[in-house]
Amino acid sequence: MSVEKFLKQRAVKIAVGGQYTPANWYDRHGKPRTFACRTTRVSPFRMMVDVPVVGKVGDPVTSYFSEFGKLEGFISDTMSGAFLFEL
């Protein structure tokens, strides 16, 4: 789904801090990189997430939010400093 379509759907505007790990991003020691993130809009199937590292459409992502727990999915669309996360 595109960001444009998602913004026209019903969802809740909510800012929840968390962290995410994009697939295939490793530090110099070979450990997966984890970055801070924040939700901006959430529905039962997807969420907009503000991030420092966007990644590519189709990339798998694992995230953790204290309010939601561990979530796995993929990036379905991107925009500057954010991506649409399909759960």
GROMACS .gro file of N, CA, C and O in nm:
model
  348
    1MET      N    1   0.084  -0.118   0.000
    1MET     CA    2   0.000   0.000   0.000
    1MET      C    3   0.088   0.124   0.000
    1MET      O    4   0.195   0.123   0.060
    2SER      N    5   0.042   0.228  -0.061
    2SER     CA    6   0.118   0.353  -0.066
    2SER      C    7   0.088   0.438   0.057
    2SER      O    8  -0.018   0.424   0.120
    3VAL      N    9   0.179   0.528   0.089
    3VAL     CA   10   0.159   0.622   0.198
    3VAL      C   11   0.035   0.705   0.170
    3VAL      O   12  -0.048   0.728   0.259
    4GLU      N   13   0.019   0.749   0.048
    4GLU     CA   14  -0.095   0.832   0.009
    4GLU      C   15  -0.228   0.764   0.040
    4GLU      O   16  -0.319   0.823   0.097
    5LYS      N   17  -0.240   0.634   0.003
    5LYS     CA   18  -0.364   0.559   0.031
    5LYS      C   19  -0.384   0.542   0.181
    5LYS      O   20  -0.495   0.553   0.231
    6PHE      N   21  -0.275   0.512   0.252
    6PHE     CA   22  -0.285   0.490   0.396
    6PHE      C   23  -0.334   0.616   0.467
    6PHE      O   24  -0.414   0.608   0.560
    7LEU      N   25  -0.288   0.731   0.425
    7LEU     CA   26  -0.328   0.856   0.489
    7LEU      C   27  -0.477   0.886   0.470
    7LEU      O   28  -0.534   0.963   0.546
    8LYS      N   29  -0.540   0.824   0.372
    8LYS     CA   30  -0.683   0.842   0.348
    8LYS      C   31  -0.769   0.741   0.424
    8LYS      O   32  -0.890   0.755   0.430
    9GLN      N   33  -0.705   0.638   0.481
    9GLN     CA   34  -0.778   0.535   0.554
    9GLN      C   35  -0.796   0.574   0.700
    9GLN      O   36  -0.726   0.662   0.751
   10ARG      N   37  -0.886   0.503   0.767
   10ARG     CA   38  -0.904   0.524   0.911
   10ARG      C   39  -0.782   0.472   0.985
   10ARG      O   40  -0.738   0.359   0.962
   11ALA      N   41  -0.731   0.553   1.074
   11ALA     CA   42  -0.619   0.514   1.159
   11ALA      C   43  -0.613   0.614   1.275
   11ALA      O   44  -0.677   0.719   1.272
   12VAL      N   45  -0.536   0.579   1.376
   12VAL     CA   46  -0.523   0.663   1.493
   12VAL      C   47  -0.389   0.736   1.488
   12VAL      O   48  -0.285   0.674   1.464
   13LYS      N   49  -0.393   0.867   1.509
   13LYS     CA   50  -0.269   0.943   1.520
   13LYS      C   51  -0.217   0.924   1.661
   13LYS      O   52  -0.282   0.964   1.758
   14ILE      N   53  -0.103   0.858   1.672
   14ILE     CA   54  -0.047   0.828   1.803
   14ILE      C   55   0.105   0.824   1.793
   14ILE      O   56   0.160   0.769   1.698
   15ALA      N   57   0.171   0.887   1.888
   15ALA     CA   58   0.318   0.887   1.891
   15ALA      C   59   0.364   0.792   2.001
   15ALA      O   60   0.345   0.818   2.119
   16VAL      N   61   0.422   0.681   1.959
   16VAL     CA   62   0.473   0.581   2.052
   16VAL      C   63   0.618   0.555   2.015
   16VAL      O   64   0.649   0.522   1.900
   17GLY      N   65   0.708   0.573   2.110
   17GLY     CA   66   0.850   0.549   2.085
   17GLY      C   67   0.883   0.402   2.090
   17GLY      O   68   0.820   0.325   2.162
   18GLY      N   69   0.981   0.363   2.011
   18GLY     CA   70   1.025   0.224   2.008
   18GLY      C   71   1.158   0.212   1.939
   18GLY      O   72   1.234   0.308   1.929
   19GLN      N   73   1.186   0.093   1.893
   19GLN     CA   74   1.309   0.067   1.820
   19GLN      C   75   1.281  -0.034   1.709
   19GLN      O   76   1.185  -0.109   1.717
   20TYR      N   77   1.365  -0.031   1.607
   20TYR     CA   78   1.346  -0.124   1.496
   20TYR      C   79   1.481  -0.171   1.444
   20TYR      O   80   1.582  -0.104   1.460
   21THR      N   81   1.478  -0.288   1.383
   21THR     CA   82   1.597  -0.349   1.326
   21THR      C   83   1.566  -0.385   1.182
   21THR      O   84   1.489  -0.477   1.155
   22PRO      N   85   1.623  -0.309   1.087
   22PRO     CA   86   1.603  -0.346   0.946
   22PRO      C   87   1.684  -0.471   0.914
   22PRO      O   88   1.794  -0.490   0.968
   23ALA      N   89   1.632  -0.556   0.827
   23ALA     CA   90   1.706  -0.676   0.787
   23ALA      C   91   1.833  -0.635   0.713
   23ALA      O   92   1.835  -0.535   0.641
   24ASN      N   93   1.937  -0.710   0.730
   24ASN     CA   94   2.064  -0.692   0.657
   24ASN      C   95   2.137  -0.562   0.688
   24ASN      O   96   2.213  -0.514   0.606
   25TRP      N   97   2.112  -0.502   0.803
   25TRP     CA   98   2.189  -0.386   0.849
   25TRP      C   99   2.269  -0.431   0.970
   25TRP      O  100   2.212  -0.464   1.074
   26TYR      N  101   2.400  -0.434   0.957
   26TYR     CA  102   2.487  -0.483   1.063
   26TYR      C  103   2.592  -0.379   1.100
   26TYR      O  104   2.634  -0.299   1.015
   27ASP      N  105   2.637  -0.381   1.226
   27ASP     CA  106   2.745  -0.293   1.266
   27ASP      C  107   2.878  -0.357   1.227
   27ASP      O  108   2.881  -0.466   1.166
   28ARG      N  109   2.987  -0.293   1.259
   28ARG     CA  110   3.119  -0.343   1.216
   28ARG      C  111   3.158  -0.474   1.284
   28ARG      O  112   3.252  -0.541   1.243
   29HIS      N  113   3.084  -0.513   1.390
   29HIS     CA  114   3.111  -0.639   1.459
   29HIS      C  115   3.018  -0.751   1.411
   29HIS      O  116   3.019  -0.861   1.465
   30GLY      N  117   2.935  -0.721   1.312
   30GLY     CA  118   2.844  -0.821   1.257
   30GLY      C  119   2.713  -0.836   1.331
   30GLY      O  120   2.635  -0.927   1.302
   31LYS      N  121   2.686  -0.747   1.427
   31LYS     CA  122   2.560  -0.753   1.501
   31LYS      C  123   2.455  -0.669   1.430
   31LYS      O  124   2.486  -0.565   1.374
   32PRO      N  125   2.328  -0.712   1.435
   32PRO     CA  126   2.221  -0.634   1.371
   32PRO      C  127   2.212  -0.493   1.431
   32PRO      O  128   2.223  -0.477   1.552
   33ARG      N  129   2.192  -0.393   1.346
   33ARG     CA  130   2.177  -0.254   1.391
   33ARG      C  131   2.035  -0.230   1.438
   33ARG      O  132   1.939  -0.275   1.374
   34THR      N  133   2.021  -0.158   1.547
   34THR     CA  134   1.892  -0.121   1.600
   34THR      C  135   1.886   0.031   1.607
   34THR      O  136   1.981   0.094   1.651
   35PHE      N  137   1.774   0.088   1.564
   35PHE     CA  138   1.757   0.233   1.561
   35PHE      C  139   1.631   0.271   1.638
   35PHE      O  140   1.535   0.194   1.645
   36ALA      N  141   1.630   0.392   1.693
   36ALA     CA  142   1.511   0.446   1.758
   36ALA      C  143   1.408   0.484   1.651
   36ALA      O  144   1.446   0.517   1.538
   37CYS      N  145   1.280   0.479   1.687
   37CYS     CA  146   1.175   0.518   1.593
   37CYS      C  147   1.055   0.567   1.672
   37CYS      O  148   1.050   0.554   1.794
   38ARG      N  149   0.956   0.622   1.599
   38ARG     CA  150   0.833   0.669   1.662
   38ARG      C  151   0.718   0.654   1.565
   38ARG      O  152   0.729   0.691   1.449
   39THR      N  153   0.609   0.598   1.613
   39THR     CA  154   0.489   0.588   1.529
   39THR      C  155   0.426   0.726   1.516
   39THR      O  156   0.440   0.810   1.604
   40THR      N  157   0.356   0.749   1.404
   40THR     CA  158   0.281   0.872   1.388
   40THR      C  159   0.134   0.843   1.358
   40THR      O  160   0.048   0.924   1.385
   41ARG      N  161   0.109   0.726   1.300
   41ARG     CA  162  -0.028   0.689   1.262
   41ARG      C  163  -0.034   0.536   1.262
   41ARG      O  164   0.050   0.470   1.203
   42VAL      N  165  -0.137   0.479   1.326
   42VAL     CA  166  -0.145   0.334   1.344
   42VAL      C  167  -0.285   0.283   1.310
   42VAL      O  168  -0.384   0.342   1.349
   43SER      N  169  -0.288   0.172   1.236
   43SER     CA  170  -0.412   0.099   1.210
   43SER      C  171  -0.386  -0.047   1.249
   43SER      O  172  -0.274  -0.082   1.284
   44PRO      N  173  -0.486  -0.134   1.243
   44PRO     CA  174  -0.463  -0.274   1.282
   44PRO      C  175  -0.365  -0.349   1.192
   44PRO      O  176  -0.309  -0.449   1.233
   45PHE      N  177  -0.340  -0.300   1.069
   45PHE     CA  178  -0.258  -0.375   0.975
   45PHE      C  179  -0.129  -0.306   0.933
   45PHE      O  180  -0.043  -0.368   0.872
   46ARG      N  181  -0.116  -0.177   0.963
   46ARG     CA  182   0.003  -0.103   0.921
   46ARG      C  183   0.022   0.020   1.008
   46ARG      O  184  -0.069   0.061   1.078
   47MET      N  185   0.141   0.078   1.001
   47MET     CA  186   0.169   0.201   1.076
   47MET      C  187   0.275   0.284   1.005
   47MET      O  188   0.363   0.230   0.938
   48MET      N  189   0.262   0.415   1.019
   48MET     CA  190   0.366   0.507   0.972
   48MET      C  191   0.465   0.521   1.086
   48MET      O  192   0.427   0.540   1.201
   49VAL      N  193   0.594   0.513   1.050
   49VAL     CA  194   0.698   0.518   1.152
   49VAL      C  195   0.803   0.620   1.109
   49VAL      O  196   0.857   0.611   0.998
   50ASP      N  197   0.831   0.719   1.196
   50ASP     CA  198   0.940   0.813   1.172
   50ASP      C  199   1.070   0.745   1.213
   50ASP      O  200   1.079   0.690   1.323
   51VAL      N  201   1.169   0.750   1.123
   51VAL     CA  202   1.293   0.675   1.143
   51VAL      C  203   1.414   0.754   1.094
   51VAL      O  204   1.402   0.838   1.005
   52PRO      N  205   1.534   0.725   1.148
   52PRO     CA  206   1.656   0.788   1.096
   52PRO      C  207   1.710   0.719   0.971
   52PRO      O  208   1.776   0.781   0.888
   53VAL      N  209   1.684   0.589   0.957
   53VAL     CA  210   1.729   0.511   0.841
   53VAL      C  211   1.605   0.447   0.778
   53VAL      O  212   1.540   0.365   0.841
   54VAL      N  213   1.574   0.486   0.655
   54VAL     CA  214   1.447   0.446   0.594
   54VAL      C  215   1.448   0.304   0.538
   54VAL      O  216   1.355   0.229   0.559
   55GLY      N  217   1.549   0.262   0.468
   55GLY     CA  218   1.549   0.130   0.406
   55GLY      C  219   1.477   0.132   0.272
   55GLY      O  220   1.441   0.238   0.220
   56LYS      N  221   1.453   0.014   0.216
   56LYS     CA  222   1.392   0.001   0.083
   56LYS      C  223   1.257  -0.069   0.092
   56LYS      O  224   1.234  -0.150   0.182
   57VAL      N  225   1.172  -0.039  -0.004
   57VAL     CA  226   1.042  -0.106  -0.012
   57VAL      C  227   1.065  -0.257  -0.023
   57VAL      O  228   1.150  -0.302  -0.101
   58GLY      N  229   0.994  -0.334   0.057
   58GLY     CA  230   1.007  -0.479   0.058
   58GLY      C  231   1.100  -0.531   0.165
   58GLY      O  232   1.099  -0.650   0.195
   59ASP      N  233   1.183  -0.444   0.224
   59ASP     CA  234   1.276  -0.489   0.328
   59ASP      C  235   1.200  -0.537   0.452
   59ASP      O  236   1.109  -0.468   0.499
   60PRO      N  237   1.236  -0.653   0.507
   60PRO     CA  238   1.176  -0.699   0.632
   60PRO      C  239   1.225  -0.612   0.748
   60PRO      O  240   1.338  -0.563   0.747
   61VAL      N  241   1.139  -0.593   0.847
   61VAL     CA  242   1.171  -0.511   0.963
   61VAL      C  243   1.116  -0.581   1.087
   61VAL      O  244   1.006  -0.635   1.085
   62THR      N  245   1.193  -0.577   1.196
   62THR     CA  246   1.147  -0.622   1.326
   62THR      C  247   1.148  -0.501   1.417
   62THR      O  248   1.245  -0.426   1.418
   63SER      N  249   1.041  -0.479   1.490
   63SER     CA  250   1.033  -0.362   1.577
   63SER      C  251   0.986  -0.403   1.716
   63SER      O  252   0.930  -0.511   1.735
   64TYR      N  253   1.010  -0.313   1.810
   64TYR     CA  254   0.960  -0.333   1.945
   64TYR      C  255   0.908  -0.200   1.998
   64TYR      O  256   0.979  -0.100   1.997
   65PHE      N  257   0.783  -0.200   2.044
   65PHE     CA  258   0.722  -0.087   2.109
   65PHE      C  259   0.668  -0.136   2.242
   65PHE      O  260   0.599  -0.238   2.245
   66SER      N  261   0.696  -0.066   2.352
   66SER     CA  262   0.651  -0.115   2.483
   66SER      C  263   0.500  -0.131   2.488
   66SER      O  264   0.449  -0.222   2.554
   67GLU      N  265   0.424  -0.044   2.417
   67GLU     CA  266   0.279  -0.052   2.418
   67GLU      C  267   0.224  -0.165   2.330
   67GLU      O  268   0.115  -0.213   2.352
   68PHE      N  269   0.300  -0.205   2.225
   68PHE     CA  270   0.252  -0.305   2.129
   68PHE      C  271   0.329  -0.437   2.136
   68PHE      O  272   0.281  -0.539   2.087
   69GLY      N  273   0.449  -0.435   2.189
   69GLY     CA  274   0.534  -0.553   2.191
   69GLY      C  275   0.616  -0.565   2.064
   69GLY      O  276   0.636  -0.467   1.991
   70LYS      N  277   0.660  -0.686   2.035
   70LYS     CA  278   0.741  -0.713   1.917
   70LYS      C  279   0.651  -0.727   1.795
   70LYS      O  280   0.552  -0.801   1.798
   71LEU      N  281   0.686  -0.656   1.688
   71LEU     CA  282   0.609  -0.662   1.564
   71LEU      C  283   0.704  -0.692   1.448
   71LEU      O  284   0.815  -0.637   1.443
   72GLU      N  285   0.661  -0.776   1.357
   72GLU     CA  286   0.741  -0.807   1.239
   72GLU      C  287   0.659  -0.777   1.115
   72GLU      O  288   0.537  -0.793   1.114
   73GLY      N  289   0.727  -0.731   1.011
   73GLY     CA  290   0.659  -0.700   0.887
   73GLY      C  291   0.759  -0.654   0.783
   73GLY      O  292   0.876  -0.694   0.787
   74PHE      N  293   0.714  -0.567   0.693
   74PHE     CA  294   0.802  -0.519   0.588
   74PHE      C  295   0.766  -0.375   0.551
   74PHE      O  296   0.657  -0.326   0.583
   75ILE      N  297   0.855  -0.309   0.483
   75ILE     CA  298   0.834  -0.172   0.438
   75ILE      C  299   0.754  -0.177   0.308
   75ILE      O  300   0.798  -0.238   0.212
   76SER      N  301   0.637  -0.113   0.307
   76SER     CA  302   0.555  -0.114   0.185
   76SER      C  303   0.567   0.017   0.106
   76SER      O  304   0.535   0.019  -0.012
   77ASP      N  305   0.610   0.124   0.170
   77ASP     CA  306   0.632   0.251   0.101
   77ASP      C  307   0.720   0.338   0.189
   77ASP      O  308   0.728   0.315   0.311
   78THR      N  309   0.785   0.436   0.129
   78THR     CA  310   0.875   0.523   0.204
   78THR      C  311   0.848   0.669   0.171
   78THR      O  312   0.788   0.700   0.068
   79MET      N  313   0.890   0.754   0.261
   79MET     CA  314   0.894   0.898   0.236
   79MET      C  315   1.011   0.951   0.317
   79MET      O  316   1.073   0.875   0.393
   80SER      N  317   1.044   1.074   0.301
   80SER     CA  318   1.159   1.132   0.369
   80SER      C  319   1.147   1.115   0.521
   80SER      O  320   1.054   1.167   0.582
   81GLY      N  321   1.240   1.040   0.581
   81GLY     CA  322   1.243   1.021   0.725
   81GLY      C  323   1.135   0.932   0.783
   81GLY      O  324   1.115   0.931   0.904
   82ALA      N  325   1.067   0.854   0.699
   82ALA     CA  326   0.961   0.766   0.750
   82ALA      C  327   0.935   0.652   0.652
   82ALA      O  328   0.971   0.659   0.535
   83PHE      N  329   0.872   0.546   0.703
   83PHE     CA  330   0.825   0.440   0.614
   83PHE      C  331   0.691   0.388   0.662
   83PHE      O  332   0.652   0.408   0.776
   84LEU      N  333   0.619   0.325   0.570
   84LEU     CA  334   0.492   0.260   0.601
   84LEU      C  335   0.526   0.115   0.631
   84LEU      O  336   0.582   0.044   0.547
   85PHE      N  337   0.493   0.072   0.751
   85PHE     CA  338   0.528  -0.061   0.801
   85PHE      C  339   0.405  -0.150   0.793
   85PHE      O  340   0.305  -0.125   0.861
   86GLU      N  341   0.409  -0.251   0.709
   86GLU     CA  342   0.300  -0.350   0.696
   86GLU      C  343   0.322  -0.458   0.801
   86GLU      O  344   0.427  -0.522   0.804
   87LEU      N  345   0.224  -0.479   0.887
   87LEU     CA  346   0.238  -0.577   0.994
   87LEU      C  347   0.197  -0.716   0.948
   87LEU      O  348   0.116  -0.731   0.861
   0.00000   0.00000   0.00000
